[in-house]
mmCIF file with all atom_site columns, C-alpha atoms in Angstrom:
data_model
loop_
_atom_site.group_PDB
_atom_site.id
_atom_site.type_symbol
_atom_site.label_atom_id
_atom_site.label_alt_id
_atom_site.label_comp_id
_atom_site.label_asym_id
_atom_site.label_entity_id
_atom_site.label_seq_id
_atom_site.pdbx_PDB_ins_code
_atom_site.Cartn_x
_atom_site.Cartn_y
_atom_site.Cartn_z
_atom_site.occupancy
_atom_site.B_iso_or_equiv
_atom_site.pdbx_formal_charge
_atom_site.auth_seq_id
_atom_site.auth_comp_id
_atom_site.auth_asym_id
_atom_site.auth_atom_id
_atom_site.pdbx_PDB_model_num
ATOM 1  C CA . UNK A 1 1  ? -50.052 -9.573  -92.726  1.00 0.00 ? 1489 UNK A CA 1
ATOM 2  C CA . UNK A 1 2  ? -51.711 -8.709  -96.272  1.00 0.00 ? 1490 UNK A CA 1
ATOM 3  C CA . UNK A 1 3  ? -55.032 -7.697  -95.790  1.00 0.00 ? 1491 UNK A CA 1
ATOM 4  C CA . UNK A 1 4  ? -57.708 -8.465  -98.368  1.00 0.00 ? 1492 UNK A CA 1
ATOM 5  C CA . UNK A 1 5  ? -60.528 -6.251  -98.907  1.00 0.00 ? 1493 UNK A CA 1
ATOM 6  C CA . UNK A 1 6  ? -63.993 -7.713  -100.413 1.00 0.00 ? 1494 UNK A CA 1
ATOM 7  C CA . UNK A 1 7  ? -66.972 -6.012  -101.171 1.00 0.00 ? 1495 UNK A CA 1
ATOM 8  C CA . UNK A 1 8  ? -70.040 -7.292  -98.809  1.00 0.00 ? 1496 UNK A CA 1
ATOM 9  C CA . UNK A 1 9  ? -73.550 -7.424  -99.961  1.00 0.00 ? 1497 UNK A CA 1
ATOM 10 C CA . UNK A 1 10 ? -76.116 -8.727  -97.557  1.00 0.00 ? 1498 UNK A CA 1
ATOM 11 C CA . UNK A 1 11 ? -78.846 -10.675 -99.510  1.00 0.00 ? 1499 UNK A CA 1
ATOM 12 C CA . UNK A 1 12 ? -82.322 -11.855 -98.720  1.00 0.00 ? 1500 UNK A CA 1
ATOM 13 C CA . UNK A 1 13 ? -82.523 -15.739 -98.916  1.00 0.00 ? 1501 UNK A CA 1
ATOM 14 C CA . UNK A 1 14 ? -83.405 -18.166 -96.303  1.00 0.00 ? 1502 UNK A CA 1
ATOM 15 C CA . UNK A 1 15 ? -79.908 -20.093 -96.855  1.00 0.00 ? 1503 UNK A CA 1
ATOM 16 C CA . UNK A 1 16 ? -77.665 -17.785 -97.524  1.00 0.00 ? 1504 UNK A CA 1
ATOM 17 C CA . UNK A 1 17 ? -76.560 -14.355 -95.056  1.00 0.00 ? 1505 UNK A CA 1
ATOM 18 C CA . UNK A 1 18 ? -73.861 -12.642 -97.341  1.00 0.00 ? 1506 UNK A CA 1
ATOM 19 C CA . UNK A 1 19 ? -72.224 -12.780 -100.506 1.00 0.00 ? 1507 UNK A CA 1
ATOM 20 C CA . UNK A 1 20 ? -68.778 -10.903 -100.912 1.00 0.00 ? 1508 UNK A CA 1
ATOM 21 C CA . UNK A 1 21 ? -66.442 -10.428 -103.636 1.00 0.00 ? 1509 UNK A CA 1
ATOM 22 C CA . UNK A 1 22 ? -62.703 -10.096 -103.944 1.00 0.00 ? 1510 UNK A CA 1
ATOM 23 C CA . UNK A 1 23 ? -60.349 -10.218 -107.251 1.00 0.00 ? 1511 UNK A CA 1
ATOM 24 C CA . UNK A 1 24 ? -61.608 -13.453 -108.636 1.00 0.00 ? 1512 UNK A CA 1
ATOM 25 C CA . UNK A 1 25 ? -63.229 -15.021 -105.315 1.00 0.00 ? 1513 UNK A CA 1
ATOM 26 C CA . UNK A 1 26 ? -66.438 -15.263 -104.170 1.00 0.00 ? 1514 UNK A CA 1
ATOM 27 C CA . UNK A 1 27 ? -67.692 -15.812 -101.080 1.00 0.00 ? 1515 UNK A CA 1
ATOM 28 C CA . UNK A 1 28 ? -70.807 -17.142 -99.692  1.00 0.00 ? 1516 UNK A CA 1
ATOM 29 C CA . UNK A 1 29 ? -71.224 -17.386 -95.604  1.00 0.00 ? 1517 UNK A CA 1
ATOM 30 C CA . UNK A 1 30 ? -74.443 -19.363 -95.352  1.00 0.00 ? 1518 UNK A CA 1
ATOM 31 C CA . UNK A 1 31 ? -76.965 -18.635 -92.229  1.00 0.00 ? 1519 UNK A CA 1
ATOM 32 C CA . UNK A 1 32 ? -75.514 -21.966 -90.788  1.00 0.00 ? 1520 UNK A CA 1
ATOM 33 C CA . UNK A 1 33 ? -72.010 -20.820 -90.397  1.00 0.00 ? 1521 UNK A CA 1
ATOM 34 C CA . UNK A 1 34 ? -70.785 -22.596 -93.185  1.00 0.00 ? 1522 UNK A CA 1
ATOM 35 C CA . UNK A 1 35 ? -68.775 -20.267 -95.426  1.00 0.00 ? 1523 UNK A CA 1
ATOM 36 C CA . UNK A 1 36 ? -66.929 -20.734 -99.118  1.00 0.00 ? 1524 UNK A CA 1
ATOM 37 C CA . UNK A 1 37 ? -64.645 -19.198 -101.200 1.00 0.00 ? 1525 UNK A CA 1
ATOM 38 C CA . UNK A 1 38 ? -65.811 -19.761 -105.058 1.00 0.00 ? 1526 UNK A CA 1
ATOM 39 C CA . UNK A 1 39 ? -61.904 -19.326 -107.193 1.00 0.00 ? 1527 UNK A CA 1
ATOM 40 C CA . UNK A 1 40 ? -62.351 -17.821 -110.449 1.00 0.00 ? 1528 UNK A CA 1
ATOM 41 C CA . UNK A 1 41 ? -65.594 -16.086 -110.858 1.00 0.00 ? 1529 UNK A CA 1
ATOM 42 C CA . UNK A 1 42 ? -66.367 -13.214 -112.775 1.00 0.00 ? 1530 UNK A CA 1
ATOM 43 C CA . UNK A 1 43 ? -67.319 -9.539  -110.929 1.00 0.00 ? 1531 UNK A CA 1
ATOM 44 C CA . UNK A 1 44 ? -70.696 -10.112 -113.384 1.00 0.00 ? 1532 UNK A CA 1
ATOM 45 C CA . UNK A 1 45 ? -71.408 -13.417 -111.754 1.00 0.00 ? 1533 UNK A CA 1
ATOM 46 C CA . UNK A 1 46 ? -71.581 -11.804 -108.260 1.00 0.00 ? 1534 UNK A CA 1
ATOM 47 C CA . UNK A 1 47 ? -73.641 -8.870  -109.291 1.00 0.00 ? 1535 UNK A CA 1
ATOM 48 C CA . UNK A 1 48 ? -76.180 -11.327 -110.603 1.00 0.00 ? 1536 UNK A CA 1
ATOM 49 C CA . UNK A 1 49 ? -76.156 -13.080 -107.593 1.00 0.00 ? 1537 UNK A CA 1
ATOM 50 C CA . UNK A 1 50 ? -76.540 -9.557  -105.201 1.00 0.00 ? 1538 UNK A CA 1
ATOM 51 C CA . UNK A 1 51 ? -79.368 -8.884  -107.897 1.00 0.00 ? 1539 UNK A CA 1
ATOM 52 C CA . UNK A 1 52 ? -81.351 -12.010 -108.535 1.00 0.00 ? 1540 UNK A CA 1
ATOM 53 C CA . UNK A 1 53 ? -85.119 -12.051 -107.500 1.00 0.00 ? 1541 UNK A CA 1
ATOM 54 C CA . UNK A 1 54 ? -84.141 -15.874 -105.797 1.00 0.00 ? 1542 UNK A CA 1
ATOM 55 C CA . UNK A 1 55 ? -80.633 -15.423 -104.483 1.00 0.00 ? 1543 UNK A CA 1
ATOM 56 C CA . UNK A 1 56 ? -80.848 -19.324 -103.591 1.00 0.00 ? 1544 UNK A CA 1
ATOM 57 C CA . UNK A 1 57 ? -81.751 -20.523 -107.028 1.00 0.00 ? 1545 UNK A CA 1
ATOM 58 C CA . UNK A 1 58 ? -78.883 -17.746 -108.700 1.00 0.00 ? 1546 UNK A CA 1
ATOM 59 C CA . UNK A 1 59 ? -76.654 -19.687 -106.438 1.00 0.00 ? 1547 UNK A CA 1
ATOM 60 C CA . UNK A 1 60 ? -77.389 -22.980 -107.546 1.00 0.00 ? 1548 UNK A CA 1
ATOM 61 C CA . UNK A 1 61 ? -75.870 -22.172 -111.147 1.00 0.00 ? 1549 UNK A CA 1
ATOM 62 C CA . UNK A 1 62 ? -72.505 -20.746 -108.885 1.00 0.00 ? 1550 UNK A CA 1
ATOM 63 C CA . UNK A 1 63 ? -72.004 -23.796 -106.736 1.00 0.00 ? 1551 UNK A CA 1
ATOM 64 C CA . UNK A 1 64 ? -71.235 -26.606 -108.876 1.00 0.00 ? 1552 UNK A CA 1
ATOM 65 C CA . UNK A 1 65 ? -69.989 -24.363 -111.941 1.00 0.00 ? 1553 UNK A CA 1
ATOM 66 C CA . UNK A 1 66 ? -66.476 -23.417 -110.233 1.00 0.00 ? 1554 UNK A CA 1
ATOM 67 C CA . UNK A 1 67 ? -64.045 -24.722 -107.986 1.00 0.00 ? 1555 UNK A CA 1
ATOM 68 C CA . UNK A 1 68 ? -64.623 -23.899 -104.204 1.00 0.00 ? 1556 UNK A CA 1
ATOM 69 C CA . UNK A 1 69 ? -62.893 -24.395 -100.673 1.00 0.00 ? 1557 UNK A CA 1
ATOM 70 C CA . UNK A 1 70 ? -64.544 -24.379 -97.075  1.00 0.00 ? 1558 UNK A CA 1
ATOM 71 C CA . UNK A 1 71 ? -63.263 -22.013 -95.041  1.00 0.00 ? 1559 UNK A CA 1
ATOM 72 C CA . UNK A 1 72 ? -62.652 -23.327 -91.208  1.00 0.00 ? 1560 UNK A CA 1
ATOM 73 C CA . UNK A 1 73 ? -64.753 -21.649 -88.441  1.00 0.00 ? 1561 UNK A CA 1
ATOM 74 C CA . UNK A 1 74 ? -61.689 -19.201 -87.126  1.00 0.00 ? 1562 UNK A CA 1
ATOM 75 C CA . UNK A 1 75 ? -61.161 -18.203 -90.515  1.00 0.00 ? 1563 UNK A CA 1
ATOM 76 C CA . UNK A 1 76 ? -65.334 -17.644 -90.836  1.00 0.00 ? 1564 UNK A CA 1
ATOM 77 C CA . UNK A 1 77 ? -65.479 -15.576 -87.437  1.00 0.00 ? 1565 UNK A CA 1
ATOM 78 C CA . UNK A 1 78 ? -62.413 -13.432 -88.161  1.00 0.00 ? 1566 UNK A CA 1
ATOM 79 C CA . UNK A 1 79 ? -63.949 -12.478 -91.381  1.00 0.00 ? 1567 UNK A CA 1
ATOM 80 C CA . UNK A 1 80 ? -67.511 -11.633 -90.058  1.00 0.00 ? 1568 UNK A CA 1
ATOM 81 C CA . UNK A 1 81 ? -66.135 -9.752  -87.158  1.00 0.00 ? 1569 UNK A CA 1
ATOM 82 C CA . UNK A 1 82 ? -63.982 -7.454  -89.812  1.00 0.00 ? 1570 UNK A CA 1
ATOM 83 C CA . UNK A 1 83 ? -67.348 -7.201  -91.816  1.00 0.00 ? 1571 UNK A CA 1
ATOM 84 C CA . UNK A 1 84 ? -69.075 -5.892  -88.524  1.00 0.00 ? 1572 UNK A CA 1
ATOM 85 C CA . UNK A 1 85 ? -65.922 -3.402  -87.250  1.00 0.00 ? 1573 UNK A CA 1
ATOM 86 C CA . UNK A 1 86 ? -66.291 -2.419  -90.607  1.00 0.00 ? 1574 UNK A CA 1
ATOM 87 C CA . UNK A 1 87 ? -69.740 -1.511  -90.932  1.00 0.00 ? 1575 UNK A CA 1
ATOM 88 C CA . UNK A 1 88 ? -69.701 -0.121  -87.407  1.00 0.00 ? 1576 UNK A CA 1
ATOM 89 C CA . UNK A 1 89 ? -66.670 2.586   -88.601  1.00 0.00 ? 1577 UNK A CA 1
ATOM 90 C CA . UNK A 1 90 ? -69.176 4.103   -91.834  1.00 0.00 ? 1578 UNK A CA 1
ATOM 91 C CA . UNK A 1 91 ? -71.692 5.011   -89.198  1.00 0.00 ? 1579 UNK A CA 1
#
């Protein structure tokens, strides 16, 4: 199994938990449990996002600008459990 590593940025917003980036992907895991990938997007466009004084309104230039896929719950919970083990091991 190929594993692919993304670089996790928890933001403060109301809507949104985490942002991560990988390659070209973004990916958004809202406080809901929703979760999706953006395809496509530039490293820039996620450091603007990590960065932006209103992560929520930085996002709404992101959501309907590029192509995007829900990811289903398993796929969700296996990534936030890797971003947890993860975090737990640089301790």
């Amino acid at each position: 199994m190929q594993t692919i590593q993304f670089e996790v940025k928890l933001v403060n917003s109301t809507a949104i938990r985490l942002v991560a980036f990988s390659g070209n992907t973004l990916r958004v895991v809202f406080r809901n449990g929703a979760a999706y990938d953006y395809l496509n997007v530039e490293q820039q466009v996620f450091e603007a996002l990590c960065n932006a004084e209103s992560v929520g309104t930085e996002f709404q230039s992101i959501r309907n600008a590029y192509e995007y896929r829900r990811l289903n719950t398993l796929t969700t919970q296996n990534f936030l459990l890797a971003v947890l083990e993860a975090n737990q091991s640089e301790r």
